[in-house]
Coordinates of C-alpha atoms in Angstrom, one line a residue:
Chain A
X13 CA 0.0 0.0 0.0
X14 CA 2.6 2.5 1.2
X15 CA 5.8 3.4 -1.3
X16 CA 8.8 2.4 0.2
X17 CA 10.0 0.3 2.7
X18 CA 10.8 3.4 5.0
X19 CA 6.7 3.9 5.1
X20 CA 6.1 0.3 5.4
X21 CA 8.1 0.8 8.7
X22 CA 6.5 4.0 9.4
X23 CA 2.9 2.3 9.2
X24 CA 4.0 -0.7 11.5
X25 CA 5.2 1.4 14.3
X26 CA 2.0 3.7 14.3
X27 CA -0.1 -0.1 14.2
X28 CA 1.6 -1.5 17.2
X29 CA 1.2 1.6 19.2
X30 CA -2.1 2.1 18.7
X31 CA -2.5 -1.3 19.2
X32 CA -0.9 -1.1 22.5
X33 CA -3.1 2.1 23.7
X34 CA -6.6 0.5 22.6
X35 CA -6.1 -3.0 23.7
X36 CA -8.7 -2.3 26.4
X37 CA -10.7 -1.1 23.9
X38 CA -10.9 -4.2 22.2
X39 CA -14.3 -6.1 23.6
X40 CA -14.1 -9.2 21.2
X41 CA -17.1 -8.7 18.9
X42 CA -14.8 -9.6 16.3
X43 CA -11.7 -12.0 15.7
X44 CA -8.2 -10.1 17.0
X45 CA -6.8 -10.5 13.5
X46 CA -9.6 -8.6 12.2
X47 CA -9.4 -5.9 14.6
X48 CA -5.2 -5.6 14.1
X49 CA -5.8 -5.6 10.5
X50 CA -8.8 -2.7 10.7
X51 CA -6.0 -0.8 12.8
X52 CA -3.6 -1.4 10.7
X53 CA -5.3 -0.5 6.9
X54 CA -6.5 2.8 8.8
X55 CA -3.5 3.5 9.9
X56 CA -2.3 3.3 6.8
X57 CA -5.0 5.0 5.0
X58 CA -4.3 7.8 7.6
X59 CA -0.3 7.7 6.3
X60 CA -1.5 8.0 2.6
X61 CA -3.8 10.8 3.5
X62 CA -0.9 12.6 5.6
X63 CA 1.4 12.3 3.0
X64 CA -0.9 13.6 0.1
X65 CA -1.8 17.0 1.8
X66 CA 2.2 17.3 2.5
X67 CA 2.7 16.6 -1.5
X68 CA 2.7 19.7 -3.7
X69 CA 3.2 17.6 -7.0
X70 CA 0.7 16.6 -9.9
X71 CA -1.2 13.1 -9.5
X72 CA 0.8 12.5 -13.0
X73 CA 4.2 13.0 -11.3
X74 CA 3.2 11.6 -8.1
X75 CA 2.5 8.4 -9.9
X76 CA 5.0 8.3 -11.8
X77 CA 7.5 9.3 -8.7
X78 CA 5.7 6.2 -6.9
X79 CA 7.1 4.0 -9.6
X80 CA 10.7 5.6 -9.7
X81 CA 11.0 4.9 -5.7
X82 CA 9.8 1.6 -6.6
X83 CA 12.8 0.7 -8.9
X84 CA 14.9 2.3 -6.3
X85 CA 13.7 1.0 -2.7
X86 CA 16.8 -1.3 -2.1
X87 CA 14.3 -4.4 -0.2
X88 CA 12.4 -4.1 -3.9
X89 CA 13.6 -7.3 -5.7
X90 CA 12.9 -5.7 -9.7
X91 CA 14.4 -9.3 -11.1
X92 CA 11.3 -10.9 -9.7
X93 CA 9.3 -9.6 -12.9
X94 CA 7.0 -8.2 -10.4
X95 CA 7.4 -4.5 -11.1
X96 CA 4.8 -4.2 -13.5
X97 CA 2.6 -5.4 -11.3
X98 CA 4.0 -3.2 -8.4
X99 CA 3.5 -0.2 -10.5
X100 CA -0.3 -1.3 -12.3
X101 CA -1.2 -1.5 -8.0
X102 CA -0.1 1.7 -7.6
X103 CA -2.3 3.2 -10.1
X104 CA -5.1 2.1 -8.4
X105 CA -7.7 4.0 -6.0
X106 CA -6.7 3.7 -2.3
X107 CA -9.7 1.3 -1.7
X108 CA -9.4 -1.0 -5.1
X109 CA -5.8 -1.3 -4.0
X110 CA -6.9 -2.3 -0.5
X111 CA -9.1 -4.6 -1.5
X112 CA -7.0 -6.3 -4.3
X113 CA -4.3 -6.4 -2.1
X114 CA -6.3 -8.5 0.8
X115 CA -7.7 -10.2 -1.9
X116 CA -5.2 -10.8 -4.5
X117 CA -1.9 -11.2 -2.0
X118 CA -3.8 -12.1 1.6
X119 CA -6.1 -14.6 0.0
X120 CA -8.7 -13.5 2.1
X121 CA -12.7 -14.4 1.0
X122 CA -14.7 -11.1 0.8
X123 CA -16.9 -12.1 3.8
X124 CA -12.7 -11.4 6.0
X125 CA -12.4 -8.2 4.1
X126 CA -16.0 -7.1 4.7
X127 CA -14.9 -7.5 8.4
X128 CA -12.0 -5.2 8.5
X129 CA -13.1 -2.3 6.1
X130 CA -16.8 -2.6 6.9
X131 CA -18.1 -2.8 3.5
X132 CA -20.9 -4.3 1.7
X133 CA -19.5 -7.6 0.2
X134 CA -21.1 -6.2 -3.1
X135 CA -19.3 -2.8 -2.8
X136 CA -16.2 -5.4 -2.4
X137 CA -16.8 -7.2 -5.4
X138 CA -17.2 -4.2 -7.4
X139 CA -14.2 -3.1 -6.2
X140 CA -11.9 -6.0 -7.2
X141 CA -13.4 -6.4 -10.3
X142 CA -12.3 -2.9 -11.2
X143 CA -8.8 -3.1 -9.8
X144 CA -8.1 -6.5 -11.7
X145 CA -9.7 -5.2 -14.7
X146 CA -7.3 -2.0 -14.7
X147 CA -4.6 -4.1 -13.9
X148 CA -4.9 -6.5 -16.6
X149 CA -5.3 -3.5 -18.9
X150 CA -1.9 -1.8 -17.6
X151 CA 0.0 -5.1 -18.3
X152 CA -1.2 -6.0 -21.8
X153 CA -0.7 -2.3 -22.5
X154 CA 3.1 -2.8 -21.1
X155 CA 3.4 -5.8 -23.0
X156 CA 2.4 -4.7 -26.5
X157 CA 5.3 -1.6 -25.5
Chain B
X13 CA -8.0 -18.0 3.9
X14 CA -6.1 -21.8 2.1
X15 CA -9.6 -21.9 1.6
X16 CA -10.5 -19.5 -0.3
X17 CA -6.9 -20.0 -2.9
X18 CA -8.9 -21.7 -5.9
X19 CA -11.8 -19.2 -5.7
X20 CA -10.0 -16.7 -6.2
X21 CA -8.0 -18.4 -9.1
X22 CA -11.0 -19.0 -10.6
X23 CA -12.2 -15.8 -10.2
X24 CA -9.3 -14.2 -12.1
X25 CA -8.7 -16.5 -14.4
X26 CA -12.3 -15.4 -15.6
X27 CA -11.6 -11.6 -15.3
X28 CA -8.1 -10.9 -15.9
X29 CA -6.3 -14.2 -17.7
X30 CA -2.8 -12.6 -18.1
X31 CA -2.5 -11.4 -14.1
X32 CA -3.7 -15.5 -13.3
X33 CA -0.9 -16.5 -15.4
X34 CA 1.8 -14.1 -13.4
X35 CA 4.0 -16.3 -10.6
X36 CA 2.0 -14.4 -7.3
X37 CA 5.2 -12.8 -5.5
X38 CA 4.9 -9.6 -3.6
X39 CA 9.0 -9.1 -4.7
X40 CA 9.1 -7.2 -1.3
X41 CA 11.9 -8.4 1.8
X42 CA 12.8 -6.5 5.2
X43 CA 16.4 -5.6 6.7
X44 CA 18.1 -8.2 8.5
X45 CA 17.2 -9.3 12.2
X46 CA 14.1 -6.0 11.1
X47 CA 11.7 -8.1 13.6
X48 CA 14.5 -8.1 16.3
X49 CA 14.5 -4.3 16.3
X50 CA 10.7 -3.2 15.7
X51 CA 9.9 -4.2 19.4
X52 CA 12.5 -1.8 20.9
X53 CA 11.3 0.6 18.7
X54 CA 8.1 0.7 19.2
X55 CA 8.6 1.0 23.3
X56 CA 10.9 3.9 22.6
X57 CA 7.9 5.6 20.8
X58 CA 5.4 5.0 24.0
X59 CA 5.2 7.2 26.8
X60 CA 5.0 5.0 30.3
X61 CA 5.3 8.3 32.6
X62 CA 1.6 8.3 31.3
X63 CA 1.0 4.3 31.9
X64 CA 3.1 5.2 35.5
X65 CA 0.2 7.7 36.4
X66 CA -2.5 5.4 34.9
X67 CA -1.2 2.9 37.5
X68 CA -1.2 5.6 40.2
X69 CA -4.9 6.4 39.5
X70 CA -5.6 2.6 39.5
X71 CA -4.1 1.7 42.8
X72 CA -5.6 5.1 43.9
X73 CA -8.9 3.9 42.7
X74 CA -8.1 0.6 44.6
X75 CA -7.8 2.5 48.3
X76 CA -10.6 4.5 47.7
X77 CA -13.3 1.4 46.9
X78 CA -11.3 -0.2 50.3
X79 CA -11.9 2.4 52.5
X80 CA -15.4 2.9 51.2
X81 CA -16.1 -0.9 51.6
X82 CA -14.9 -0.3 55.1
X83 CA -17.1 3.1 56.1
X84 CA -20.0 1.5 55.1
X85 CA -19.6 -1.3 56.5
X86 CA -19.3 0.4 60.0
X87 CA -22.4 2.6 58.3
X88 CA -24.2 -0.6 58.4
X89 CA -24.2 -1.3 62.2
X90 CA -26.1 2.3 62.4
X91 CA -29.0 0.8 60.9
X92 CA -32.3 0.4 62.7
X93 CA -32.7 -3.1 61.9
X94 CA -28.8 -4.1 62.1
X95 CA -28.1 -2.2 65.0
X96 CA -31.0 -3.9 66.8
X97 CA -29.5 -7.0 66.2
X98 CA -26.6 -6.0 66.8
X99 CA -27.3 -4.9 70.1
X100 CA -29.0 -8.0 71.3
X101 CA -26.1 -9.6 70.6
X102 CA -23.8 -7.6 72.5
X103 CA -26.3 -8.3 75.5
X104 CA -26.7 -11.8 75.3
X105 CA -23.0 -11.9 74.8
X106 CA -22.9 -9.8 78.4
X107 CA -25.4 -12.2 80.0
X108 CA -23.6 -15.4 79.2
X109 CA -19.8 -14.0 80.1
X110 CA -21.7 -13.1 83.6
X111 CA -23.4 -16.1 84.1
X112 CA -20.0 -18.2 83.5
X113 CA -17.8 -15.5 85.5
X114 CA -20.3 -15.9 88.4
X115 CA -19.9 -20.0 88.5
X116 CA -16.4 -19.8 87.8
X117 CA -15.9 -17.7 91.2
X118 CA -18.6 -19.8 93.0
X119 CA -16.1 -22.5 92.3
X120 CA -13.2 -20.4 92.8
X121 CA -14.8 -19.2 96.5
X122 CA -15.7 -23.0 97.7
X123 CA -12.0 -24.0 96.9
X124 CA -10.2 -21.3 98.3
X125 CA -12.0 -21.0 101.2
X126 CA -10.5 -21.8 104.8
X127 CA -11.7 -23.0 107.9
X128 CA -11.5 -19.8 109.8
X129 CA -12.9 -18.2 107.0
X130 CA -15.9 -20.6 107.4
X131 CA -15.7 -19.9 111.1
X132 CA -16.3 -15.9 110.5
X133 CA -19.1 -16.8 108.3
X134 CA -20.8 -18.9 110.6
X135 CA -20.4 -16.6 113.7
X136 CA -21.9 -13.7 111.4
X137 CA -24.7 -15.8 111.1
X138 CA -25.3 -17.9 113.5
X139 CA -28.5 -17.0 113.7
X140 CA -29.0 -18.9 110.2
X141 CA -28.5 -22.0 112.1
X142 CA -30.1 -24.4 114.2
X143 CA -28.7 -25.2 117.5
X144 CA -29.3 -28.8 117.3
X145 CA -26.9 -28.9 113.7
X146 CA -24.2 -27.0 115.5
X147 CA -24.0 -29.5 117.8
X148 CA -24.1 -32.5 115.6
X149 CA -21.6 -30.8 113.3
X150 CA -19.3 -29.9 116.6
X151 CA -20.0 -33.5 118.2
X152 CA -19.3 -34.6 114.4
X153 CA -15.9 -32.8 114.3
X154 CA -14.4 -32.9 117.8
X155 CA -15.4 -34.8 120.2
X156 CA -15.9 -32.9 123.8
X157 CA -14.4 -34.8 126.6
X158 CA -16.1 -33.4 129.0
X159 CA -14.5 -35.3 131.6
X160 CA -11.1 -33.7 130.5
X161 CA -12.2 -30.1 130.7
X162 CA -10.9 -28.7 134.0
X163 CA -13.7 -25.9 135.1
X164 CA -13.9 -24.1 138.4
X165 CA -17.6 -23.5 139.3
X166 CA -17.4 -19.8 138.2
X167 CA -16.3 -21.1 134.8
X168 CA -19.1 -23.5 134.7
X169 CA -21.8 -21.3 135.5
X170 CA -21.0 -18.5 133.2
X171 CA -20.5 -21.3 130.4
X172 CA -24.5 -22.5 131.4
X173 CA -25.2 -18.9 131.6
X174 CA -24.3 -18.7 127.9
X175 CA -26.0 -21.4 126.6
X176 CA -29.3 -20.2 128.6
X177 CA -28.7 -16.8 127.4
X178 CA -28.3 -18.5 123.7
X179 CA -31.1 -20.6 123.9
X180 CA -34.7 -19.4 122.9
X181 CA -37.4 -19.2 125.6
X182 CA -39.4 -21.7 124.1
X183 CA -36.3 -24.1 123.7
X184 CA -35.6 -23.5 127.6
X185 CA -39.4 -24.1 128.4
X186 CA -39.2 -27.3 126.3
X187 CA -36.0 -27.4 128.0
X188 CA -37.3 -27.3 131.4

C-alpha cells in the first residue's frame, strides 16, 4: 500500500502503538486478526492521507515518482518480474488497491475483508473487479510496449 | 483464507487471464534481524510516565473502593434493623460471660475457702442456724471430753449462763 520500505516501517510502528493504547478497547465482537488488520489499513490510510496533503506535486508526477521509488527501494527485488505489477497497484484508487491487495496477496474471502473495512460484500466485489480489470489492462498495455 | 486459494483463481482466471498467469510474489523483503528491532522501537515511541500515572490512578482507585467498603460497613451497624440485632447480641453476649464469670468464682470461693474463714461466716450468722446442727456438726468434728475439761464452778456457771442466754425461751421451756 505504502511506497517504500521506509513507510512500510513507518505504518507498522504507528499499528503497534495504537494497538498497545486501545487494547482495552478491544471487547471481542470480532476475531483479533480482524481488529489488528482494521488498525492497521486505517493507519495506513491515515499515512496515505498525511502524505498527500504534504505533497505539492501533480497526481501524473506523483504516480509516476511512486514508480521511480519503486525501482529504487533497495528491499524491492525488480528481477522478480514483479514490477509491473507493483506499478499497475499503484495506479489504483486507495480502496481497489486495498481490496486487491487483501484479496489478490492475503487470499482472504470477501466475507474477512468485509470485516476489516466494513463494506458491503457487493461494494467489495465491485471493487476488485475494477482493480483487476485495470490491472490487466496496464499489463497488456506494457506488453504490447 | 487456504480456503479460499482456488476461488480466487477461478475468479481471475475469468476476469483478468494474463494477471492469473503471473507467478504471485509480492518481490518485497525487510532488513536483516528487522523483527528483532521493531519491538524496541516501538517501546521507545510510547510514553510509560503516562501508563506510571494510569497505574497511580488505579491503585488510587483501589484504596478508595477499600476504604469505602470499610465506612459502610461500619455505616451498616447504624442501621435500625442491624443495630437492633446487633445490640442484642452484645447483650446476650454480656449475659452469658456473667453467668459463667459468676460459677467460675462460685467454684473459685468454695476452693479457696479456709476454715477460719468458714468460722467468720458462721459466727456472722449464726442466727441462720439451728442449735441442734451446730451440735451435731461440733460432736461430728471434735469430740468434747467433758471429763477432761478442768472448770472451776465460776467457769461453769458462766458457760451455762451462755447457753441459757443463747437458747430461745421456748427451747428453755421445752428445755425445762
Amino acid at each position: 500500500m505504502v511506497n517504500d520500505h521506509e513507510d512500510a516501517n513507518d505504518v507498522v510502528q504507528n499499528t503497534f502503538i495504537k494497538v498497545f493504547k486501545s487494547i482495552k478497547k478491544f471487547k471481542g465482537n470480532s476475531q483479533l486478526y480482524t481488529w489488528l488488520y482494521r488498525i492497521a489499513t486505517n493507519e495506513t490510510l491515515t499515512f496515505l492521507n498525511k502524505k498527500k496533503r504534504k505533497a505539492t506535486t501533480s497526481i501524473d508526477d506523483d504516480e509516476l515518482g511512486m514508480r521511480h521509488k519503486l525501482s529504487a527501494d533497495s528491499y524491492f527485488d525488480e528481477k522478480k518480474a514483479q514490477l509491473k505489477l507493483q506499478n499497475a497497484i499503484k495506479l489504483l484508487p486507495e480502496k481497489q488497491r486495498l481490496v486487491f491487495n487483501m484479496r489478490y496477496f492475503e487470499e482472504m474471502s470477501y466475507r474477512e475483508i468485509s470485516g476489516i473495512l466494513e463494506t458491503s460484500v457487493g461494494g467489495l466485489k465491485a471493487s476488485y473487479h475494477h482493480a483487476v480489470k485495470k490491472i490487466e489492462q496496464f499489463l497488456n498495455e506494457q506488453t504490447d510496449v | 483464507m487456504k480456503n479460499n486459494k482456488k476461488e480466487i483463481q477461478d475468479e481471475l482466471e475469468e476476469l483478468a487471464p494474463l494477471l492469473s498467469k503471473l507467478k504471485k510474489e509480492e518481490g518485497f523483503s525487510f532488513p536483516d534481524d528487522y523483527f528483532n528491532q521493531l519491538p524496541e522501537q516501538i517501546l521507545n515511541q510510547i510514553d510509560f510516565s503516562k501508563n506510571k500515572k494510569v497505574k497511580e490512578t488505579i491503585s488510587a482507585a483501589a484504596t478508595i473502593t477499600w476504604v469505602d467498603q470499610l465506612i459502610e460497613q461500619l455505616a451498616s451497624f447504624f442501621r435500625p434493623k442491624i443495630a437492633m440485632g446487633f445490640s442484642m447480641m452484645v447483650m446476650l453476649g454480656i449475659a452469658c460471660i456473667s453467668i459463667f464469670n459468676g460459677l467460675n468464682e462460685v467454684d473459685i470461693s468454695v476452693v479457696d475457702l479456709t476454715s477460719n474463714d468458714l468460722e467468720d461466716y458462721v459466727k456472722t450468722n449464726i442466727d441462720d442456724f439451728e442449735i441442734q446442727e451446730l451440735l451435731n456438726v461440733l460432736g461430728d468434728e471434735e469430740e468434747i471430753s467433758w471429763t477432761k475439761i478442768k472448770m472451776n464452778d465460776e467457769d461453769l456457771d458462766g458457760y451455762i449462763d451462755e447457753i441459757i442466754d443463747d437458747i430461745d425461751a421456748t427451747e428453755l421451756e421445752d428445755f425445762l
